[in-house]
Tab-separated table of C-alpha atoms in Angstrom:
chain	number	residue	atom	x	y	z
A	1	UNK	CA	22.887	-22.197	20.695
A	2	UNK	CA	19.458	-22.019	19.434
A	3	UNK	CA	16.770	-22.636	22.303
A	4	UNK	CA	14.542	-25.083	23.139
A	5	UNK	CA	11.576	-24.275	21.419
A	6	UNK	CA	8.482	-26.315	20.062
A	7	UNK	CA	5.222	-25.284	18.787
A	8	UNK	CA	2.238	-26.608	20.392
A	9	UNK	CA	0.137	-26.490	16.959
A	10	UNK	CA	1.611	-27.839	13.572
A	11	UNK	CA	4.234	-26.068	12.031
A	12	UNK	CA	6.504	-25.966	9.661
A	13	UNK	CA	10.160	-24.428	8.278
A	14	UNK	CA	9.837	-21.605	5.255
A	15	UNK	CA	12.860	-19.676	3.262
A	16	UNK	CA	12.106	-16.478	2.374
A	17	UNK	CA	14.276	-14.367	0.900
A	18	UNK	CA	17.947	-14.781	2.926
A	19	UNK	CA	16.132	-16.352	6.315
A	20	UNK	CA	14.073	-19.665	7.280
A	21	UNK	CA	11.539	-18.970	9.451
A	22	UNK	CA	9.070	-21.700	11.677
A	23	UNK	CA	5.722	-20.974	10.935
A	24	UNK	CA	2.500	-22.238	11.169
A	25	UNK	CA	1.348	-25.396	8.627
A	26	UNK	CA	-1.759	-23.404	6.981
A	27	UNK	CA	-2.604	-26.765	5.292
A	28	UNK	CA	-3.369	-28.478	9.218
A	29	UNK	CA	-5.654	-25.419	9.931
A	30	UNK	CA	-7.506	-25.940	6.476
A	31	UNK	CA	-6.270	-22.788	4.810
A	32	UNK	CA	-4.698	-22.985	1.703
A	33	UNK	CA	-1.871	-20.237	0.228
A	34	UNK	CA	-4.414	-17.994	-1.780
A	35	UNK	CA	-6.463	-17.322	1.024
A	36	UNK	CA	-6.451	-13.597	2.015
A	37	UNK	CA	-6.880	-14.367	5.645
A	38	UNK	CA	-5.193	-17.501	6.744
A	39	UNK	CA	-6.492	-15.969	10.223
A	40	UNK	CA	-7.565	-19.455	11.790
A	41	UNK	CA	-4.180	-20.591	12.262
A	42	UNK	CA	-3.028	-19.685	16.033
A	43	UNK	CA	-0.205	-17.075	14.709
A	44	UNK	CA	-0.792	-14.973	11.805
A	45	UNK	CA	1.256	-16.019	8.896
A	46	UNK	CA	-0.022	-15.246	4.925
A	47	UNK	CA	2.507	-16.291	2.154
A	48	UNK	CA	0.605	-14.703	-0.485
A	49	UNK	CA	2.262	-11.433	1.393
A	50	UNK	CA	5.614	-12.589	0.072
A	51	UNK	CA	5.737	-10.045	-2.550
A	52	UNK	CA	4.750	-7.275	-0.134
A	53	UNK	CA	7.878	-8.303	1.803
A	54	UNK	CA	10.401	-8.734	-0.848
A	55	UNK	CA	9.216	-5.203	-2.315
A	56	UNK	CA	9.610	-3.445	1.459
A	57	UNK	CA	13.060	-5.125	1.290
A	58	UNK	CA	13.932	-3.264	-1.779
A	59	UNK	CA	11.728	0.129	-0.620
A	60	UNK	CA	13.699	0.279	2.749
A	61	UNK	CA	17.349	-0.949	1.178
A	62	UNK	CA	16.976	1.769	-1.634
A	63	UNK	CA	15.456	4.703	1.715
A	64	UNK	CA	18.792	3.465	3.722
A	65	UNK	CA	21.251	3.563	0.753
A	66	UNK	CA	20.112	7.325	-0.550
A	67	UNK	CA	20.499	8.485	3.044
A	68	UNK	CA	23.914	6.828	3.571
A	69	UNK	CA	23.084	6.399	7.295
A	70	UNK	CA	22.357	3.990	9.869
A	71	UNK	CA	18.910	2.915	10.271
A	72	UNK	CA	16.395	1.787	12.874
A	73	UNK	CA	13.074	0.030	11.625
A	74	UNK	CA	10.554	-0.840	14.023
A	75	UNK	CA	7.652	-3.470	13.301
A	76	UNK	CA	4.978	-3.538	16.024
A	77	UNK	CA	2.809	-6.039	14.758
A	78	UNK	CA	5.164	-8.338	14.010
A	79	UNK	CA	3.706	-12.183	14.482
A	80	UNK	CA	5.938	-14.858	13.845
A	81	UNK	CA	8.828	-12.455	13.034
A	82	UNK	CA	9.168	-12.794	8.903
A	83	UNK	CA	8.804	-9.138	8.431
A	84	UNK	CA	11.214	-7.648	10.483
A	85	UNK	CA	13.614	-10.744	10.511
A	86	UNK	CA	13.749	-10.085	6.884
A	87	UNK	CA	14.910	-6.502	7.436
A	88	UNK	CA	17.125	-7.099	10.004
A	89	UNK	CA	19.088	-9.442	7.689
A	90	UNK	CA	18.410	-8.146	4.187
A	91	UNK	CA	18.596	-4.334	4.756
A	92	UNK	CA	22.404	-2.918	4.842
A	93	UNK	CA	22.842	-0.747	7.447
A	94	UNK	CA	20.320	-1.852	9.740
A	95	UNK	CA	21.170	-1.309	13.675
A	96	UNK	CA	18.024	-1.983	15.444
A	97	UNK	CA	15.296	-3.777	14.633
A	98	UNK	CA	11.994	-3.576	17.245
A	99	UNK	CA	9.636	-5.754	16.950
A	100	UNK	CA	6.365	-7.068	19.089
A	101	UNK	CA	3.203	-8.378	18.979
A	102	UNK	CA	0.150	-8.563	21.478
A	103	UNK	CA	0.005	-12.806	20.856
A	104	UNK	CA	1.520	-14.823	23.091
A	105	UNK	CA	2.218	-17.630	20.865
A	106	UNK	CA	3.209	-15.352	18.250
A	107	UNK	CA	5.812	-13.532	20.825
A	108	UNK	CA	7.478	-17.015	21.419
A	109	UNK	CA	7.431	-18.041	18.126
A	110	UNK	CA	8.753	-14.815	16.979
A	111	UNK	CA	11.610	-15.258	19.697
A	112	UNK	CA	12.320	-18.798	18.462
A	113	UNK	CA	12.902	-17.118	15.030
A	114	UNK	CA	14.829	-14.401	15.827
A	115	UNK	CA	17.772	-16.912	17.782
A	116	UNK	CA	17.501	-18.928	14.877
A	117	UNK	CA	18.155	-16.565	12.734
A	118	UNK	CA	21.084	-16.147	15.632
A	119	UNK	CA	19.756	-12.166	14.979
A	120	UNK	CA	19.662	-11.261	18.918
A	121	UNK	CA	22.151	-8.991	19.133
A	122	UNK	CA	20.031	-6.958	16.205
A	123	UNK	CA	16.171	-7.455	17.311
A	124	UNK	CA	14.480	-6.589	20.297
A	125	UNK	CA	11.626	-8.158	20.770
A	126	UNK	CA	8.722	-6.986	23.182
A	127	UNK	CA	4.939	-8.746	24.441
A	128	UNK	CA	3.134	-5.920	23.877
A	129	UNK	CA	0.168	-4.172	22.465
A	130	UNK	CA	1.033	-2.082	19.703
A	131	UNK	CA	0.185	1.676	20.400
A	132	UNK	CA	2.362	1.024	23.858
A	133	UNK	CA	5.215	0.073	21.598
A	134	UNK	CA	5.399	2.810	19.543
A	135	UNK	CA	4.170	5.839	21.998
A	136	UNK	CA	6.624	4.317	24.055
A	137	UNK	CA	9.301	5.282	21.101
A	138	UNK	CA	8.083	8.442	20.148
A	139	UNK	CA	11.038	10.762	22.203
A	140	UNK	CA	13.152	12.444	20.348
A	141	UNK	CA	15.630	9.986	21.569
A	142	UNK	CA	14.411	7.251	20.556
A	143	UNK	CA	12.710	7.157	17.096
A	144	UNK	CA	12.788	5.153	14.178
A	145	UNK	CA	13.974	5.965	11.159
A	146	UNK	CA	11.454	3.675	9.503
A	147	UNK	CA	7.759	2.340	10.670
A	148	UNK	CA	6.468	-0.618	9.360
A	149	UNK	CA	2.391	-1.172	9.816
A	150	UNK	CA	1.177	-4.297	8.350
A	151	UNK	CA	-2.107	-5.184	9.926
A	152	UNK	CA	-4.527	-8.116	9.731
A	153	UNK	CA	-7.368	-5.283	8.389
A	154	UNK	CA	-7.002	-1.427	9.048
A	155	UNK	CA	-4.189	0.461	10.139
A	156	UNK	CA	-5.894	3.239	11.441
A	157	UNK	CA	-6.023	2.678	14.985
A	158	UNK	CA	-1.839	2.347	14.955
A	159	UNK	CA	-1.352	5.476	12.563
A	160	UNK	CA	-0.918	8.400	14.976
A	161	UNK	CA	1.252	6.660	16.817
A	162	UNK	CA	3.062	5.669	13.730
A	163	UNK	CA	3.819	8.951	13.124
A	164	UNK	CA	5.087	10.301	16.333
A	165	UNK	CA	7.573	7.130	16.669
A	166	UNK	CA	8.948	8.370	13.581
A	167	UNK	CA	11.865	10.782	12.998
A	168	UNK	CA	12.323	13.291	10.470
A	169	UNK	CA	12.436	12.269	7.219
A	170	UNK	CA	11.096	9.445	8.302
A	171	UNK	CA	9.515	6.460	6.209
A	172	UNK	CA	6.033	5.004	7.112
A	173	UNK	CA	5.296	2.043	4.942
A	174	UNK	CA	1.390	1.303	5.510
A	175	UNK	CA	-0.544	-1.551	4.513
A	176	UNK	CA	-4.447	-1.865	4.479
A	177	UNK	CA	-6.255	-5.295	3.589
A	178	UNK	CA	-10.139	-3.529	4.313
A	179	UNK	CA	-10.987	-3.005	0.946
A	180	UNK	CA	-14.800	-3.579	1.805
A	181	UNK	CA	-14.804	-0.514	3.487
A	182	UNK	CA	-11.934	1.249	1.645
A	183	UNK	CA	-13.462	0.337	-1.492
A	184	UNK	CA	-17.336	1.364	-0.527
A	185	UNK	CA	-18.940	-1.820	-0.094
A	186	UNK	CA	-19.153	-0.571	3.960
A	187	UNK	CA	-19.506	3.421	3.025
A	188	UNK	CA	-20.279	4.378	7.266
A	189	UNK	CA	-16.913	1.884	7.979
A	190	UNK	CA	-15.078	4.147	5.880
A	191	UNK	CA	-15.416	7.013	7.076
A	192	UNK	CA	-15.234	6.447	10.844
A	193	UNK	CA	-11.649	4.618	10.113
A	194	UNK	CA	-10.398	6.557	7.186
A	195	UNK	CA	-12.262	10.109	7.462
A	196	UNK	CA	-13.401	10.113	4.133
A	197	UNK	CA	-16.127	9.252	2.091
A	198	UNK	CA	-15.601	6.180	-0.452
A	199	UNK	CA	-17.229	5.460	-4.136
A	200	UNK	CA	-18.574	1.921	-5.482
A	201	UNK	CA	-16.593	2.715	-8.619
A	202	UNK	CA	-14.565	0.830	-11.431
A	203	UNK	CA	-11.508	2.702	-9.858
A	204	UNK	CA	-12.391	2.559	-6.596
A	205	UNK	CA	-8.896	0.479	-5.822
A	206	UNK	CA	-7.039	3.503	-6.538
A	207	UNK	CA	-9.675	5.742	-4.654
A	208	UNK	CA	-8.588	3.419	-1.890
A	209	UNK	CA	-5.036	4.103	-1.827
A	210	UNK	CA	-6.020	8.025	-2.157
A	211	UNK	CA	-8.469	7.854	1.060
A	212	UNK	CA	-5.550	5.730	2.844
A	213	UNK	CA	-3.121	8.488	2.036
A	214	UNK	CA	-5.220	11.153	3.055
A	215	UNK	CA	-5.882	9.448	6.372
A	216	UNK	CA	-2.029	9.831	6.694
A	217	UNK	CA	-1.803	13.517	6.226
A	218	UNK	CA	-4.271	14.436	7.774
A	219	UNK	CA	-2.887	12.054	10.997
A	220	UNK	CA	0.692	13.933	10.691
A	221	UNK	CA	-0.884	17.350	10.117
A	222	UNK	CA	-2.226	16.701	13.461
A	223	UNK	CA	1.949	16.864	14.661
A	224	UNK	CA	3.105	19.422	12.611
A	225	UNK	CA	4.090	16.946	9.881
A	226	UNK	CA	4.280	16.849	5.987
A	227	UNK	CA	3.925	14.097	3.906
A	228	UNK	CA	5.875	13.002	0.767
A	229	UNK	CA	4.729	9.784	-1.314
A	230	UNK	CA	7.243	7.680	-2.585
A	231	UNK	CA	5.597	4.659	-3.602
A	232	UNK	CA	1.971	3.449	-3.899
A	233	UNK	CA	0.362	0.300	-5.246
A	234	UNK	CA	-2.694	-2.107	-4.986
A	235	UNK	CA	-1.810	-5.729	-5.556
A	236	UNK	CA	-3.592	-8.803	-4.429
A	237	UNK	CA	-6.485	-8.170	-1.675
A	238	UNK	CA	-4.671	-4.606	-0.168
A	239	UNK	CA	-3.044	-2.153	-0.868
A	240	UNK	CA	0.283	-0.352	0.294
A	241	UNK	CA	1.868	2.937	0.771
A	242	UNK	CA	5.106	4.258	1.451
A	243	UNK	CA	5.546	8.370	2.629
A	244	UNK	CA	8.193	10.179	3.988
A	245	UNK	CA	7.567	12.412	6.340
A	246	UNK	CA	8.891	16.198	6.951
A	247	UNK	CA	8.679	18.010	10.379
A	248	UNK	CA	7.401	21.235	10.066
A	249	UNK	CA	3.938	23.111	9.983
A	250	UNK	CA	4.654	24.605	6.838
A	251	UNK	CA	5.289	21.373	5.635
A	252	UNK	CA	2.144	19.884	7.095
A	253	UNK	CA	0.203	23.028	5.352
A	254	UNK	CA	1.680	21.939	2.034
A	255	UNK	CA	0.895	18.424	2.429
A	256	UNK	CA	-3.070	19.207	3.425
A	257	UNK	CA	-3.391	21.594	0.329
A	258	UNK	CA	-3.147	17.890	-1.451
A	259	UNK	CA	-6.403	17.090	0.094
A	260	UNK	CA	-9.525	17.369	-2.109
A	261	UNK	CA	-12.283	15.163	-3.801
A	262	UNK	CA	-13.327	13.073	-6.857
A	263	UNK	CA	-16.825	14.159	-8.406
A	264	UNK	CA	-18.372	11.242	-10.018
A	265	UNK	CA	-21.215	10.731	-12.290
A	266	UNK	CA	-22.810	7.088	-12.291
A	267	UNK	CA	-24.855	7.401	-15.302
A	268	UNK	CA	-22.002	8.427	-17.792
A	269	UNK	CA	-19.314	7.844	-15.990
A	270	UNK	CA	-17.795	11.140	-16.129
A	271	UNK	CA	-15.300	12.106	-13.444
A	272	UNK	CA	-13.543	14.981	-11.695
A	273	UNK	CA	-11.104	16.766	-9.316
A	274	UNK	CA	-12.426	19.516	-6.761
A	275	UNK	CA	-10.362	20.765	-3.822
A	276	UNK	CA	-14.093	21.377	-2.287
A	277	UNK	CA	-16.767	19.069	-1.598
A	278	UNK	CA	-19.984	19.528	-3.358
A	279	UNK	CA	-22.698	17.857	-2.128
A	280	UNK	CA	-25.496	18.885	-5.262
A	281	UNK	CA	-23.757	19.149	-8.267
A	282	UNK	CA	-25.132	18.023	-11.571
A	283	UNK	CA	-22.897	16.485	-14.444
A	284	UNK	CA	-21.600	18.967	-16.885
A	285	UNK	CA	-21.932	15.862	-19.701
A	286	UNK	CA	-25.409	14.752	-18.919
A	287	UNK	CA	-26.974	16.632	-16.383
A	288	UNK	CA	-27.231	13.592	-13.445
A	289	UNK	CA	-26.285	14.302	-10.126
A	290	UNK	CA	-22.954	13.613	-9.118
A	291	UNK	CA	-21.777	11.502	-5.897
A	292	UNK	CA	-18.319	12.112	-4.832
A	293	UNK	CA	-15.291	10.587	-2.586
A	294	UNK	CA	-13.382	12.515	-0.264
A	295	UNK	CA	-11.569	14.063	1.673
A	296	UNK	CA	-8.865	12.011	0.116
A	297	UNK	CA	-5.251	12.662	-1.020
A	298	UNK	CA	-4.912	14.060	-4.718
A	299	UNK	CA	-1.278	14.868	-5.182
A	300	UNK	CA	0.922	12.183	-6.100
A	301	UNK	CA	0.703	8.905	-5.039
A	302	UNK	CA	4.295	7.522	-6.548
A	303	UNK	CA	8.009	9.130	-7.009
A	304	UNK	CA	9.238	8.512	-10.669
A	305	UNK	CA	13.111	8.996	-9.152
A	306	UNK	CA	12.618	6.899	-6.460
A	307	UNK	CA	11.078	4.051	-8.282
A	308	UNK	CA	14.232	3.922	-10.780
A	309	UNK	CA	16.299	3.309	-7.588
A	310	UNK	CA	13.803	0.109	-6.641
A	311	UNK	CA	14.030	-0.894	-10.246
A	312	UNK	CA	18.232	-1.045	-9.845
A	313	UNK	CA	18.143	-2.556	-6.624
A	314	UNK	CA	15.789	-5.299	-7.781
A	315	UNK	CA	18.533	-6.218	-10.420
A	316	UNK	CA	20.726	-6.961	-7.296
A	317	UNK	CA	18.627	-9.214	-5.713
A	318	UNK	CA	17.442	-12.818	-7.020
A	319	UNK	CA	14.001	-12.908	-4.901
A	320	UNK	CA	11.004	-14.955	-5.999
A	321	UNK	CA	9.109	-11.750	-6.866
A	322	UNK	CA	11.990	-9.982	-8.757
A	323	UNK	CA	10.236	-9.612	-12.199
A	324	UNK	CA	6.522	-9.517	-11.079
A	325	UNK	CA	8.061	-6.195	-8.952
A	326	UNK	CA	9.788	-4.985	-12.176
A	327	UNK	CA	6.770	-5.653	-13.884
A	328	UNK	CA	4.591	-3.384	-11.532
A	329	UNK	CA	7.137	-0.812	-11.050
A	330	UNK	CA	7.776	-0.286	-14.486
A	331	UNK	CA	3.470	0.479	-15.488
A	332	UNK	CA	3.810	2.616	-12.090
A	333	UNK	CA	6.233	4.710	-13.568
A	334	UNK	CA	4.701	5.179	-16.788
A	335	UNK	CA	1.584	6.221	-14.842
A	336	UNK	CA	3.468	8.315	-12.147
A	337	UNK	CA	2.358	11.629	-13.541
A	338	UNK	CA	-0.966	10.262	-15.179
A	339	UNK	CA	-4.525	11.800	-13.789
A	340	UNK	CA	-6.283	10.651	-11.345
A	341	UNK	CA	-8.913	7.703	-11.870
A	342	UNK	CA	-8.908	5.605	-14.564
A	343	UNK	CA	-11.481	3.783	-17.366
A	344	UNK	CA	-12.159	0.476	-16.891
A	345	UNK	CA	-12.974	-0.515	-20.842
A	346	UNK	CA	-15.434	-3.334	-20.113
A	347	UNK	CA	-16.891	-0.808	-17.972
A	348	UNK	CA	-17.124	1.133	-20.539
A	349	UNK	CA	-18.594	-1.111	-23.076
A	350	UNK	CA	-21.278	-2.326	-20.969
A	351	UNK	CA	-22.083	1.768	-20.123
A	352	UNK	CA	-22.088	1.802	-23.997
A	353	UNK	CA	-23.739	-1.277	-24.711
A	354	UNK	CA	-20.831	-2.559	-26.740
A	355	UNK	CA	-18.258	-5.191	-27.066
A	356	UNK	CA	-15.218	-4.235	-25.244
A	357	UNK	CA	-12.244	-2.760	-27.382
A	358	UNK	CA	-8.399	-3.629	-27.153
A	359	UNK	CA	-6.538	-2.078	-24.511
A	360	UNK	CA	-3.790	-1.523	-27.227
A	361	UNK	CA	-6.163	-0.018	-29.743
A	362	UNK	CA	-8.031	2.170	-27.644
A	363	UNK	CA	-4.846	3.561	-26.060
A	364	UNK	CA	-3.485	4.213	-29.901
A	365	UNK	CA	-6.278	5.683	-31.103
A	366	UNK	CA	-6.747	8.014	-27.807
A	367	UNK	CA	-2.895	8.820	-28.228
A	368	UNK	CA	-3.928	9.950	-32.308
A	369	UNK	CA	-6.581	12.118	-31.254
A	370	UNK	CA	-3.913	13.983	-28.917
A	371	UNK	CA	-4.670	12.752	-25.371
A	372	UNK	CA	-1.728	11.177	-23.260
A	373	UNK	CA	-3.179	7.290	-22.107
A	374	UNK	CA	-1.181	4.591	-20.653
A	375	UNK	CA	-2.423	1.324	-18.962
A	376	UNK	CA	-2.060	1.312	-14.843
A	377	UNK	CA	-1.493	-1.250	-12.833
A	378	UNK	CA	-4.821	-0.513	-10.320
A	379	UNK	CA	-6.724	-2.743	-13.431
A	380	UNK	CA	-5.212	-4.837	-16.819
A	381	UNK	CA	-8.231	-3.583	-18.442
A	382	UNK	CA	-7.369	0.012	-17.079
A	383	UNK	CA	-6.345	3.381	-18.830
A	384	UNK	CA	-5.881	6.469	-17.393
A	385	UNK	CA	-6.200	9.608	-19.164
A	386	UNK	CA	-7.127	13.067	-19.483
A	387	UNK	CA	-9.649	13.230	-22.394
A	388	UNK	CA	-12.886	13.996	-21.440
A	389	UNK	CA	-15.555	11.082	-20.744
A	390	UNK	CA	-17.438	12.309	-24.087
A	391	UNK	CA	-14.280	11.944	-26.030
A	392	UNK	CA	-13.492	8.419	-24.340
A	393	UNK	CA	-17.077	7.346	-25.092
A	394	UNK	CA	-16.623	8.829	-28.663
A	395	UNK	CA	-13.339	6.993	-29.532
A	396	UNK	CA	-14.434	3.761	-27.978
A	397	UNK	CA	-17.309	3.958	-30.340
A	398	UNK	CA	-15.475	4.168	-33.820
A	399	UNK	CA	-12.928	2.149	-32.711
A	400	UNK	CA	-16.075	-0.684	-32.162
A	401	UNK	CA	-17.836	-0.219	-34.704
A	402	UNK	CA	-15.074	-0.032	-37.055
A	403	UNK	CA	-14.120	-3.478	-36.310
């Protein structure tokens, strides 16, 4: 038997993937699904963060499946329960599922879910603060084999911990929805969260990721830890990373050797990758000085093998999301071993004081002149490339002109 439970705000019955949930009736509290912070509701519930949740289904299925073991998740900032009700039901080979959160009325609302889900026997569920829950777990003894932190905002007050709750070979999925600071609209923000300096950039989205993943190392460097990551993307308003994690302080020395910066020059747009910062450097195109972003992470940010094993799985599944994730995953992997940053072409037009070109036309005519391009999914008016920002401006002119 299901208990006894009613809300004392409106609220309302949602299926997600396999489960139906209670949650709070946005519409009541005057938020409507696009917003990116339904926050004014009295629990925490965003449905726009569907897709985050069916792909972290898939992620964690495909982590559990290629170890052929048992696993343990644990999600500490769980609210009304979706999350981890959704891996506790969708994820074969699941055994334990913690999950808690610091509000009181999402703690019983989260309990109401779980029994209805009749998933008590699976989830524990604690009223507590989020760093207790997961320092409290991080024995050898009693570790997770994956770490879910999906924040209203930054993760990185709840990212050491994170880490040390987590066993080895681990998997620490990480979302961030502070792309103000992330994205360096709030520059001082950014660094005191992330440890990094951000860029006001046409690729700053990916810069985000990169600062978000160097956070990480550096965090599990701090333990003796490496870092591997697996899968990496920016949809909606955050972004989201997935790394598994190696104990071992030659692994953790590998990992930081994938910290560097990006060299960036405003007035021609030219861009580039130094494993030292430089604080006076002038552009070798046009002689302006450069700014730059860093420390940040820039090794890769995606595993090619691993996303043809979330591309399978999503043909097994029949989720809402399915072919906007096949959609993503598929330009990830074609931009898996692509270089870092990326040319924005209406960016690039206005720099040039031109019409922009076709995305298709301007990645043919790149490919003809021998440089590898490919669209990413950071930007639909994105390419990434290696030819050099004189070449890009070159090409983009005759391609223009010639039309």
């Amino acid at each position: 038997m299901v208990e006894e439970y009613t809300a004392d705000f409106p609220s309302e019955i949602v299926k997600e993937g396999n489960v139906k949930v209670l949650v709070p009736k946005l519409s009541a509290f005057g938020v409507v699904p696009s917003d990116y912070a339904p926050s004014r509701a009295p629990v925490f519930y965003n449905p726009v963060m569907e897709f985050n949740r069916d792909l972290s289904v898939l992620v964690f299925r495909v982590y559990q499946r290629l170890g052929n073991c048992e696993i343990s998740i644990c999600e500490p900032l769980t609210s009304q329960g979706i999350r981890g009700i959704r891996y506790a039901t969708e994820v074969e080979g699941v055994t334990r599922v913690l999950l808690s959160d610091i509000n009181y009325h999402a703690y019983k609302l989260a309990q109401h879910n779980i029994a209805y889900n009749g998933l008590q026997d699976k989830i524990v569920l604690e009223y507590k603060d989020a760093n207790c829950v997961l320092s409290g777990n991080a024995s050898p003894k009693k570790r997770f084999d994956v770490v879910d932190i999906d924040p209203f905002g930054t993760p990185a007050p709840y990212l050491d911990a994170a880490v040390r709750a987590l066993k080895n070979k681990g998997l620490l999925a990480v979302t961030a929805t502070d792309l103000a600071p992330l994205c360096g609209v709030h520059t001082k923000a950014c660094i005191r969260k992330y440890g990094g300096k951000p860029l006001r950039t046409e690729y700053c989205h990916e810069l985000a990721i990169r600062l978000l993943s160097g956070c990480i190392a550096q965090m599990a460097a701090k333990h003796d830890i490496g870092v591997k990551f697996l899968l990496s993307h920016s949809s909606n308003h955050y972004i989201r990373v997935y790394t598994q994690i190696s104990y071992g302080c030659k692994k953790a020395d590998e990992s930081l050797k994938n910290t560097g910066y990006i060299l960036h020059c405003f007035n021609c747009l030219h861009r580039e990758v130094s494993l030292q910062p430089f604080y006076s450097l002038t552009c070798p195109d046009c002689g302006t000085k450069m700014d730059y972003a860093g420390p940040l992470w820039i090794g890769s940010i995606n595993n090619e093998a691993y996303i043809d094993q979330i591309l399978i799985e999503n043909q097994t599944v029949t989720f809402r999301n399915s072919h906007r994730i096949t959609k993503m995953l598929t330009t990830l992997k074609i931009e898996t071993d692509a270089p870092i940053t990326y040319y924005v072409l209406d960016q690039v037009g206005k720099k040039l004081c031109l019409p922009a070109a076709a995305m298709q036309s301007f990645i043919s005519a790149l490919q003809n002149r021998g440089y590898p391009a490919v669209q990413t999914h950071f930007n639909p008016r994105g390419i990434k490339t290696n030819a050099p920002t004189a070449t890009v401006h070159e090409t983009f002119k005759k391609l223009v002109n010639a039309v």
